[in-house]
PDB file of C-alpha atoms in Angstrom:
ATOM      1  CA  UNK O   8       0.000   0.000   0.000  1.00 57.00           C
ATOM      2  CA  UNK O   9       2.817   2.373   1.163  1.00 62.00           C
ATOM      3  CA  UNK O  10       5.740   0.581  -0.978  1.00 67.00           C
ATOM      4  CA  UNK O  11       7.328   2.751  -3.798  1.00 73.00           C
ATOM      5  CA  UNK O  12       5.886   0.146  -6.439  1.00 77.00           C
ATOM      6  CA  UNK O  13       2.279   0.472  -4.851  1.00 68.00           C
ATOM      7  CA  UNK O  14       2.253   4.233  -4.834  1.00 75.00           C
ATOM      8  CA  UNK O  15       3.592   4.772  -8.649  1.00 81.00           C
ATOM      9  CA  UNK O  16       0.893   1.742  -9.441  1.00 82.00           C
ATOM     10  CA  UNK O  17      -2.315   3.696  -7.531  1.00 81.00           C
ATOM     11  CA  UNK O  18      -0.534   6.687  -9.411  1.00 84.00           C
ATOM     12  CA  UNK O  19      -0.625   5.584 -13.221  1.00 86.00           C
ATOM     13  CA  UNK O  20      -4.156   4.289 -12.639  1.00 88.00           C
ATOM     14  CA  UNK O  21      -5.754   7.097 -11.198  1.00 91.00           C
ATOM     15  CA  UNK O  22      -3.164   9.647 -13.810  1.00 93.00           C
ATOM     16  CA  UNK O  23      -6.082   9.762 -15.991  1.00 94.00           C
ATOM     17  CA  UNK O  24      -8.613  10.705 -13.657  1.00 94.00           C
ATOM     18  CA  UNK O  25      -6.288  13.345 -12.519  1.00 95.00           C
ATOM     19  CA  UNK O  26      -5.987  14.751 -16.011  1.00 95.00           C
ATOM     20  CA  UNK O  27      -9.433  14.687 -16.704  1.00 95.00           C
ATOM     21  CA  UNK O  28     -10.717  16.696 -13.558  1.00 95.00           C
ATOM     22  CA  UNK O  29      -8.235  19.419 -14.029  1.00 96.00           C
ATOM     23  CA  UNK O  30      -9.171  20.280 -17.492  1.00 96.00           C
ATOM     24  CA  UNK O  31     -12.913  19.860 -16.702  1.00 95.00           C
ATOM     25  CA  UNK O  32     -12.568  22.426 -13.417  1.00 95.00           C
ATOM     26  CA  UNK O  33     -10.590  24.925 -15.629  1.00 95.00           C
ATOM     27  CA  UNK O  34     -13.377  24.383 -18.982  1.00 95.00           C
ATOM     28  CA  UNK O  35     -15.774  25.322 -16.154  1.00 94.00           C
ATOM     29  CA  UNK O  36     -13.883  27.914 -15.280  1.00 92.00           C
ATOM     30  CA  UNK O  37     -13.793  29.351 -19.101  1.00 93.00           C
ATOM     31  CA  UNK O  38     -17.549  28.828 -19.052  1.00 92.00           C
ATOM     32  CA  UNK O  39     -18.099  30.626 -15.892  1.00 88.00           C
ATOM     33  CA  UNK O  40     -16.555  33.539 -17.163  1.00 86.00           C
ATOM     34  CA  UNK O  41     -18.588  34.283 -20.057  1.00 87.00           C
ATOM     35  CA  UNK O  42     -22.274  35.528 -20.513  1.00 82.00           C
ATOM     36  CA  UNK O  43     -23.563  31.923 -21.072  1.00 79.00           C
ATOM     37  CA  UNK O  44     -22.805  30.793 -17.234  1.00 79.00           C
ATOM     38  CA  UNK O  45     -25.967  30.087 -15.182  1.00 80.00           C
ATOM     39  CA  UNK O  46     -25.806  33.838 -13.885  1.00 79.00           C
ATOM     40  CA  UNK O  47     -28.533  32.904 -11.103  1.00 79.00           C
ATOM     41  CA  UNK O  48     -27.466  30.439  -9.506  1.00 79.00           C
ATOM     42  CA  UNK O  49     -23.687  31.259  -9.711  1.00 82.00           C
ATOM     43  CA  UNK O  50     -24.690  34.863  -7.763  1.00 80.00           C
ATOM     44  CA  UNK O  51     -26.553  32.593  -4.974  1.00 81.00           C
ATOM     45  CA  UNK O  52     -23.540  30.551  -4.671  1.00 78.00           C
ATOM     46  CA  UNK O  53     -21.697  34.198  -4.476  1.00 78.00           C
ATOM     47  CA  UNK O  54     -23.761  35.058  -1.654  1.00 77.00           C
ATOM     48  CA  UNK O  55     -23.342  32.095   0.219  1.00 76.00           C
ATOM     49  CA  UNK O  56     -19.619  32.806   0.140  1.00 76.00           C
ATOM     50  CA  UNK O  57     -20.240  36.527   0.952  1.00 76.00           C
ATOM     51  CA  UNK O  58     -22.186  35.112   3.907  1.00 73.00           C
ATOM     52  CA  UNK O  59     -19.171  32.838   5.094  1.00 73.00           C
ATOM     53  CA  UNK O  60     -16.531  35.753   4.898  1.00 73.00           C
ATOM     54  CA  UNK O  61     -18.824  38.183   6.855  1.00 73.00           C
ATOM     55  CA  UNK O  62     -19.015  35.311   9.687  1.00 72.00           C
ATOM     56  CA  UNK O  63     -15.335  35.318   9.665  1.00 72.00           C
ATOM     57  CA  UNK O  64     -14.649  39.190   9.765  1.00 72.00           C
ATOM     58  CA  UNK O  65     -16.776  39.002  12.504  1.00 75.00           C
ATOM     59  CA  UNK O  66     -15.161  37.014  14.541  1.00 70.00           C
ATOM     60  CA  UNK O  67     -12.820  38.134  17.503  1.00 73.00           C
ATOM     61  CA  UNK O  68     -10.093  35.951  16.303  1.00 76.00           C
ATOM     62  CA  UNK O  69     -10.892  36.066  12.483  1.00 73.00           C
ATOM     63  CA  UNK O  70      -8.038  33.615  11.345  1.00 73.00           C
ATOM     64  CA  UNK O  71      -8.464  31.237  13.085  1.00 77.00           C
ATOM     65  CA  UNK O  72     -12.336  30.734  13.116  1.00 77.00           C
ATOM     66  CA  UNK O  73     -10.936  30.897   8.920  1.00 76.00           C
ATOM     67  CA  UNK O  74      -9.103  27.882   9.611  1.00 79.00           C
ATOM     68  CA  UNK O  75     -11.627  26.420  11.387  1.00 80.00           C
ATOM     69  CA  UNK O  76     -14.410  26.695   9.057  1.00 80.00           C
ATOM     70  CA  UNK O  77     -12.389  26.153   5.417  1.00 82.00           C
ATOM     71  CA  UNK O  78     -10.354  23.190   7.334  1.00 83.00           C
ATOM     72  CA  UNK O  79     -14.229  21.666   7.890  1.00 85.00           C
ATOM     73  CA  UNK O  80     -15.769  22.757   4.817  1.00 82.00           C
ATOM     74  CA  UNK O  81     -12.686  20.976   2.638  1.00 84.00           C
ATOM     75  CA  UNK O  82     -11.963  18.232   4.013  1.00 85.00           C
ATOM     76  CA  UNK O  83     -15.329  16.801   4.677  1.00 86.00           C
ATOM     77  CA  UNK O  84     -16.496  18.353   1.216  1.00 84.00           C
ATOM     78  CA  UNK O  85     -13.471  16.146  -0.565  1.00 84.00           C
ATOM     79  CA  UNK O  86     -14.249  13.325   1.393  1.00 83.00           C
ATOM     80  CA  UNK O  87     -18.165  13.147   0.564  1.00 84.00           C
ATOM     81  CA  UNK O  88     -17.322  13.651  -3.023  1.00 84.00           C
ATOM     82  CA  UNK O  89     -14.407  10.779  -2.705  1.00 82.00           C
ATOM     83  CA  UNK O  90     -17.167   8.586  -1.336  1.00 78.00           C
ATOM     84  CA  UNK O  91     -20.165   9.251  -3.448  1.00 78.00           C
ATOM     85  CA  UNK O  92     -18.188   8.927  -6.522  1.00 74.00           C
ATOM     86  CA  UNK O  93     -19.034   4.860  -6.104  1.00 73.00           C
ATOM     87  CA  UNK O  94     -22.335   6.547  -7.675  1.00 72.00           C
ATOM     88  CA  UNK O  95     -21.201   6.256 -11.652  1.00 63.00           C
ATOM     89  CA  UNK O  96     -18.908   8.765 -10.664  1.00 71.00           C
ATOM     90  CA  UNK O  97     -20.948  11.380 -11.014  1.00 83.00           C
ATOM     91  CA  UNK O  98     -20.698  13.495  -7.916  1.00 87.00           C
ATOM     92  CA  UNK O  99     -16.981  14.552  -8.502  1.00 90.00           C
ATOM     93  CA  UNK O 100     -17.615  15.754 -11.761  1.00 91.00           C
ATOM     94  CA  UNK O 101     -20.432  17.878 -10.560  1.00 89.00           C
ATOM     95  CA  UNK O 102     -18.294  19.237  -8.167  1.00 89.00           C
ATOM     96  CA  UNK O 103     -15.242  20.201 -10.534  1.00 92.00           C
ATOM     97  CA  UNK O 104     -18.020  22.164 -12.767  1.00 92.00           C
ATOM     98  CA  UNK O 105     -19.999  23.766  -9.821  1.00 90.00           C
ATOM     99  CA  UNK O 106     -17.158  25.210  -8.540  1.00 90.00           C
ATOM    100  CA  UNK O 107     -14.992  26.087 -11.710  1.00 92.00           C
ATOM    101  CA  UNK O 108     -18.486  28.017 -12.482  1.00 92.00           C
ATOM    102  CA  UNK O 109     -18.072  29.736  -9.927  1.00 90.00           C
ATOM    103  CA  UNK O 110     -15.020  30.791  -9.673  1.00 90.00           C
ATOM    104  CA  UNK O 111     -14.745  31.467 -13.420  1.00 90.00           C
ATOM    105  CA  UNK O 112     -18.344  34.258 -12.904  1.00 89.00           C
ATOM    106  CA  UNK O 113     -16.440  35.486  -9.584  1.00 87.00           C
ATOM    107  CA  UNK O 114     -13.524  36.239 -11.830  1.00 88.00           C
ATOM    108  CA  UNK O 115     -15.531  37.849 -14.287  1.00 87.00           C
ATOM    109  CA  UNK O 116     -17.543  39.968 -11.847  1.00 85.00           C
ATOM    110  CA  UNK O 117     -14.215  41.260 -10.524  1.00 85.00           C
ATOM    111  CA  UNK O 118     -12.959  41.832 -14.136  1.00 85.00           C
ATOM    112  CA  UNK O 119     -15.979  43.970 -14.922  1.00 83.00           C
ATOM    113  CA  UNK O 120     -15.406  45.967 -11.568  1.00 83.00           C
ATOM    114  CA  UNK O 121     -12.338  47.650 -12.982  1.00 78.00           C
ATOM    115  CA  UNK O 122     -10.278  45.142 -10.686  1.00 78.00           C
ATOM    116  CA  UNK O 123      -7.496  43.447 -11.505  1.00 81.00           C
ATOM    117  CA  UNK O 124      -7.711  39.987 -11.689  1.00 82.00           C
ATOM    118  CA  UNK O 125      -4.381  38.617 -12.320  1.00 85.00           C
ATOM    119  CA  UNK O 126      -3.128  40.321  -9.131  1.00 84.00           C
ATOM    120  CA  UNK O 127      -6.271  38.693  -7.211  1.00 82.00           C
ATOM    121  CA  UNK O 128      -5.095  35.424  -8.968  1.00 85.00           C
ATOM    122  CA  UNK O 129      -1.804  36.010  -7.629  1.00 84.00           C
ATOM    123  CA  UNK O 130      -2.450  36.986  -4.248  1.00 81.00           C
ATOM    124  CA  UNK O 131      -5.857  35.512  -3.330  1.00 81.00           C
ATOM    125  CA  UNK O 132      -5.987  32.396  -4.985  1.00 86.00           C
ATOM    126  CA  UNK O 133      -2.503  30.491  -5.718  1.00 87.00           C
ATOM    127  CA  UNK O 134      -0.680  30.611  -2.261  1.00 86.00           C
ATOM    128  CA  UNK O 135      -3.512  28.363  -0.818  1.00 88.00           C
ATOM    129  CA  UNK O 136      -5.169  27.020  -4.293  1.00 89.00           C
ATOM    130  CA  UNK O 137      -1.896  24.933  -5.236  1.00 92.00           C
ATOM    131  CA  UNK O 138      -2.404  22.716  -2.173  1.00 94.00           C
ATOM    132  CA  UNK O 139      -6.178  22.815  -2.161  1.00 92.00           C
ATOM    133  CA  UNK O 140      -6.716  22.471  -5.755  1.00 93.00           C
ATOM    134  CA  UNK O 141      -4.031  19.716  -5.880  1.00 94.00           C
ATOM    135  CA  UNK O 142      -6.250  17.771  -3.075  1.00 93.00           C
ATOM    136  CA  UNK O 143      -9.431  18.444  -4.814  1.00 92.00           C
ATOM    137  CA  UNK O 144      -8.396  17.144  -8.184  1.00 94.00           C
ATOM    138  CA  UNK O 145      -6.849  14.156  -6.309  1.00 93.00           C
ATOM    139  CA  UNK O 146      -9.839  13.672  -4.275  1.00 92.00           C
ATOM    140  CA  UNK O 147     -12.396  13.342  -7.646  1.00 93.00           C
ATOM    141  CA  UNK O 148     -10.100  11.484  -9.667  1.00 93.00           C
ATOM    142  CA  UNK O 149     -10.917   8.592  -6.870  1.00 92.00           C
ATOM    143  CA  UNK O 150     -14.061   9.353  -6.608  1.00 91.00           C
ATOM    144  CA  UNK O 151     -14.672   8.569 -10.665  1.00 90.00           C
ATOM    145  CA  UNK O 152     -12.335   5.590 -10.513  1.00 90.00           C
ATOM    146  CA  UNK O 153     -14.194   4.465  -7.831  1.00 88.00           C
ATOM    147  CA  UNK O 154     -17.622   4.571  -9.592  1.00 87.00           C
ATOM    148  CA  UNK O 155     -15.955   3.291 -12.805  1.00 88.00           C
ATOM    149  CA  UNK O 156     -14.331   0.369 -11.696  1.00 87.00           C
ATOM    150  CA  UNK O 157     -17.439  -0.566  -9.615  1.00 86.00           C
ATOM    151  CA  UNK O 158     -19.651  -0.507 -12.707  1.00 82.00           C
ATOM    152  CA  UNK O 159     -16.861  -2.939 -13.907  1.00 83.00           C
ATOM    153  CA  UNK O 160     -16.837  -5.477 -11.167  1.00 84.00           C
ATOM    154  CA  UNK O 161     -20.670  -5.546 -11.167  1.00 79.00           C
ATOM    155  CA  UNK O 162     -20.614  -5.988 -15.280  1.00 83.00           C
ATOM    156  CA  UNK O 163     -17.617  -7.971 -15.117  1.00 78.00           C
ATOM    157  CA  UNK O 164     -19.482 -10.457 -12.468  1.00 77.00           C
ATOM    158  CA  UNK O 165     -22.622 -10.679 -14.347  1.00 76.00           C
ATOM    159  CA  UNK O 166     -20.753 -11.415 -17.276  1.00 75.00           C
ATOM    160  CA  UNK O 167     -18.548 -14.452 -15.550  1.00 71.00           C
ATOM    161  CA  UNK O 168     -15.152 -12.833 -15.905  1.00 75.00           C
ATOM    162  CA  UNK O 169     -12.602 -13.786 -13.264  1.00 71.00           C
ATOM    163  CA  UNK O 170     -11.142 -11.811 -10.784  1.00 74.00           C
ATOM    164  CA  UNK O 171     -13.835  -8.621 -11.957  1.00 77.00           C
ATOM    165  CA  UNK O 172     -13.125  -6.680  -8.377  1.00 82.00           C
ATOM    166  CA  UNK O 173      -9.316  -6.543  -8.402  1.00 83.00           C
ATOM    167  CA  UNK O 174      -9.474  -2.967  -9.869  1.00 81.00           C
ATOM    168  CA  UNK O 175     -11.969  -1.414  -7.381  1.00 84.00           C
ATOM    169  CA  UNK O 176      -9.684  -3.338  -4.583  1.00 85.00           C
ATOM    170  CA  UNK O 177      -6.713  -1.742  -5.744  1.00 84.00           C
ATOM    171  CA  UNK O 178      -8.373   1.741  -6.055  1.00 84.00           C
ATOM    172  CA  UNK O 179      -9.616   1.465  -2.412  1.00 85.00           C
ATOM    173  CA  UNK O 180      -6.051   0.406  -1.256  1.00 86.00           C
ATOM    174  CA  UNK O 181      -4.605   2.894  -3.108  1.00 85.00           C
ATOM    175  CA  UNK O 182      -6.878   5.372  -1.986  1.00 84.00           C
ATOM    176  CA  UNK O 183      -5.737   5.040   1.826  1.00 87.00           C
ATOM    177  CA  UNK O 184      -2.182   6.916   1.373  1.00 89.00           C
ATOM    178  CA  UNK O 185      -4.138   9.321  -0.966  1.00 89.00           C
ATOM    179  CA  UNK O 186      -6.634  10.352   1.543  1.00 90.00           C
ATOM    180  CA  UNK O 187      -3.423  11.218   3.804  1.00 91.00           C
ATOM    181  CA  UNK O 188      -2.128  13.026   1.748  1.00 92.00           C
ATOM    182  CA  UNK O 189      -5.453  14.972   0.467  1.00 92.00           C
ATOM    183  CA  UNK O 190      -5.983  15.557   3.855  1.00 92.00           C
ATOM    184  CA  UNK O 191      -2.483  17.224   4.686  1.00 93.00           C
ATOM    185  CA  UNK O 192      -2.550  19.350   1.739  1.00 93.00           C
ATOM    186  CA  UNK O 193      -5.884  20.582   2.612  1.00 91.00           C
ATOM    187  CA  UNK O 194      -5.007  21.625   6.051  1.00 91.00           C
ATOM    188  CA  UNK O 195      -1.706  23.351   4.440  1.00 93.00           C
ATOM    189  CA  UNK O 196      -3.802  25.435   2.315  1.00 90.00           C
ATOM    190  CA  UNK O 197      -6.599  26.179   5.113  1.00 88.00           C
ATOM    191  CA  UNK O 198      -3.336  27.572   7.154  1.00 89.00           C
ATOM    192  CA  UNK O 199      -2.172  29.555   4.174  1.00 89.00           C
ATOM    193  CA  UNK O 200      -5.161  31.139   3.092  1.00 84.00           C
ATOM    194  CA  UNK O 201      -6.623  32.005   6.816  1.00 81.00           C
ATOM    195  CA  UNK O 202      -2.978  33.863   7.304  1.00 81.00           C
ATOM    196  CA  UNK O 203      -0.864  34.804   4.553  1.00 78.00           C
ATOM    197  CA  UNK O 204      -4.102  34.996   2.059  1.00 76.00           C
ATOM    198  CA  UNK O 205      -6.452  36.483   4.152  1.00 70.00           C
ATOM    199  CA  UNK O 206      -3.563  39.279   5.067  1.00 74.00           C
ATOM    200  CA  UNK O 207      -2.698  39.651   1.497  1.00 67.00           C
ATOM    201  CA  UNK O 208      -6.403  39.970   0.042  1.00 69.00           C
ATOM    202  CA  UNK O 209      -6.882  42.758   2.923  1.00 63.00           C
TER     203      UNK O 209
END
């Protein structure tokens, strides 16, 4: 499970995945930018964030109830969508285009606001998004490997093939080290963005 050989194996299976959810987050992201995106429901998702910030400036100690709340939110966000990718693998994917939407329309909000976004890229999104993004992309490429390779073992069964489970086994194995390290990186970037982020964007 933890052996060099296991890791690179777990790795090279789930590359794919990997691949797949980054470009789909940053299509979503394209999409959300432009005048197509779902306007109404990305500016509800807008003011649930609002909300969440405004708890946090509130707060006596405001970075750490930050690291409290986007510490929570993450991981057990990450770990849902890990799980309930066993469901055709659809969960993850939703996930990598509802929030690609919306951070593509916050973008362009900003953009139209005379703002400049490469700056708020710089500052208020990549010091924390390299570790959180990396664990999110990590987190769905399981989750759709896990739905895949179910649908495979329950085909593969019905259809009398031998040994139709080994892939979902070795996707859960390799999952266990994975969830470590989704979990560490997502704790890293909860640190990072309720300090250095949260004093930068200020």
């Amino acid at each position: 499970m933890f052996s060099r050989q296991g890791l690179l194996q777990t790795w090279n299976e789930i590359r794919p995945y990997f691949i797949f959810s980054v470009i789909l987050f940053f299509a979503a992201v394209v999409i959300g930018a432009t005048p197509n995106a779902p306007t109404e429901y990305l500016s509800q998702q807008i003011k649930s964030l609002q909300s969440l910030a405004d708890d946090i400036n509130k707060a006596s100690n405001p970075e750490f109830k930050a690291f409290l709340l986007i510490t929570a939110n993450n991981v057990s966000n990450t770990l849902l969508v890990m799980v309930l990718g066993i469901v055709a693998g659809i969960m993850p994917i939703v996930m990598l285009i509802s929030n690609g939407l919306v951070m593509g329309y916050l973008l362009s909000e900003i953009a139209d606001k005379g703002h400049n976004v490469w700056l708020l890229i710089v500052k208020g999104i990549l010091p924390h998004g390299i570790f959180e993004l990396s664990a999110i992309f990590l987190a769905c490429a399981f989750g759709m490997r896990f739905g895949i390779t179910l649908f495979k073992g329950v085909l593969g069964s019905l259809l009398g093939k031998t040994k139709p489970w080994h892939p979902f086994v070795r996707t859960a194995t390799g999952s266990v080290p994975a969830l470590i390290v989704i979990i560490v990186f997502l704790v890293i970037a909860a640190i990072i963005e309720s300090t250095i982020t949260y004093w930068l964007v200020n």
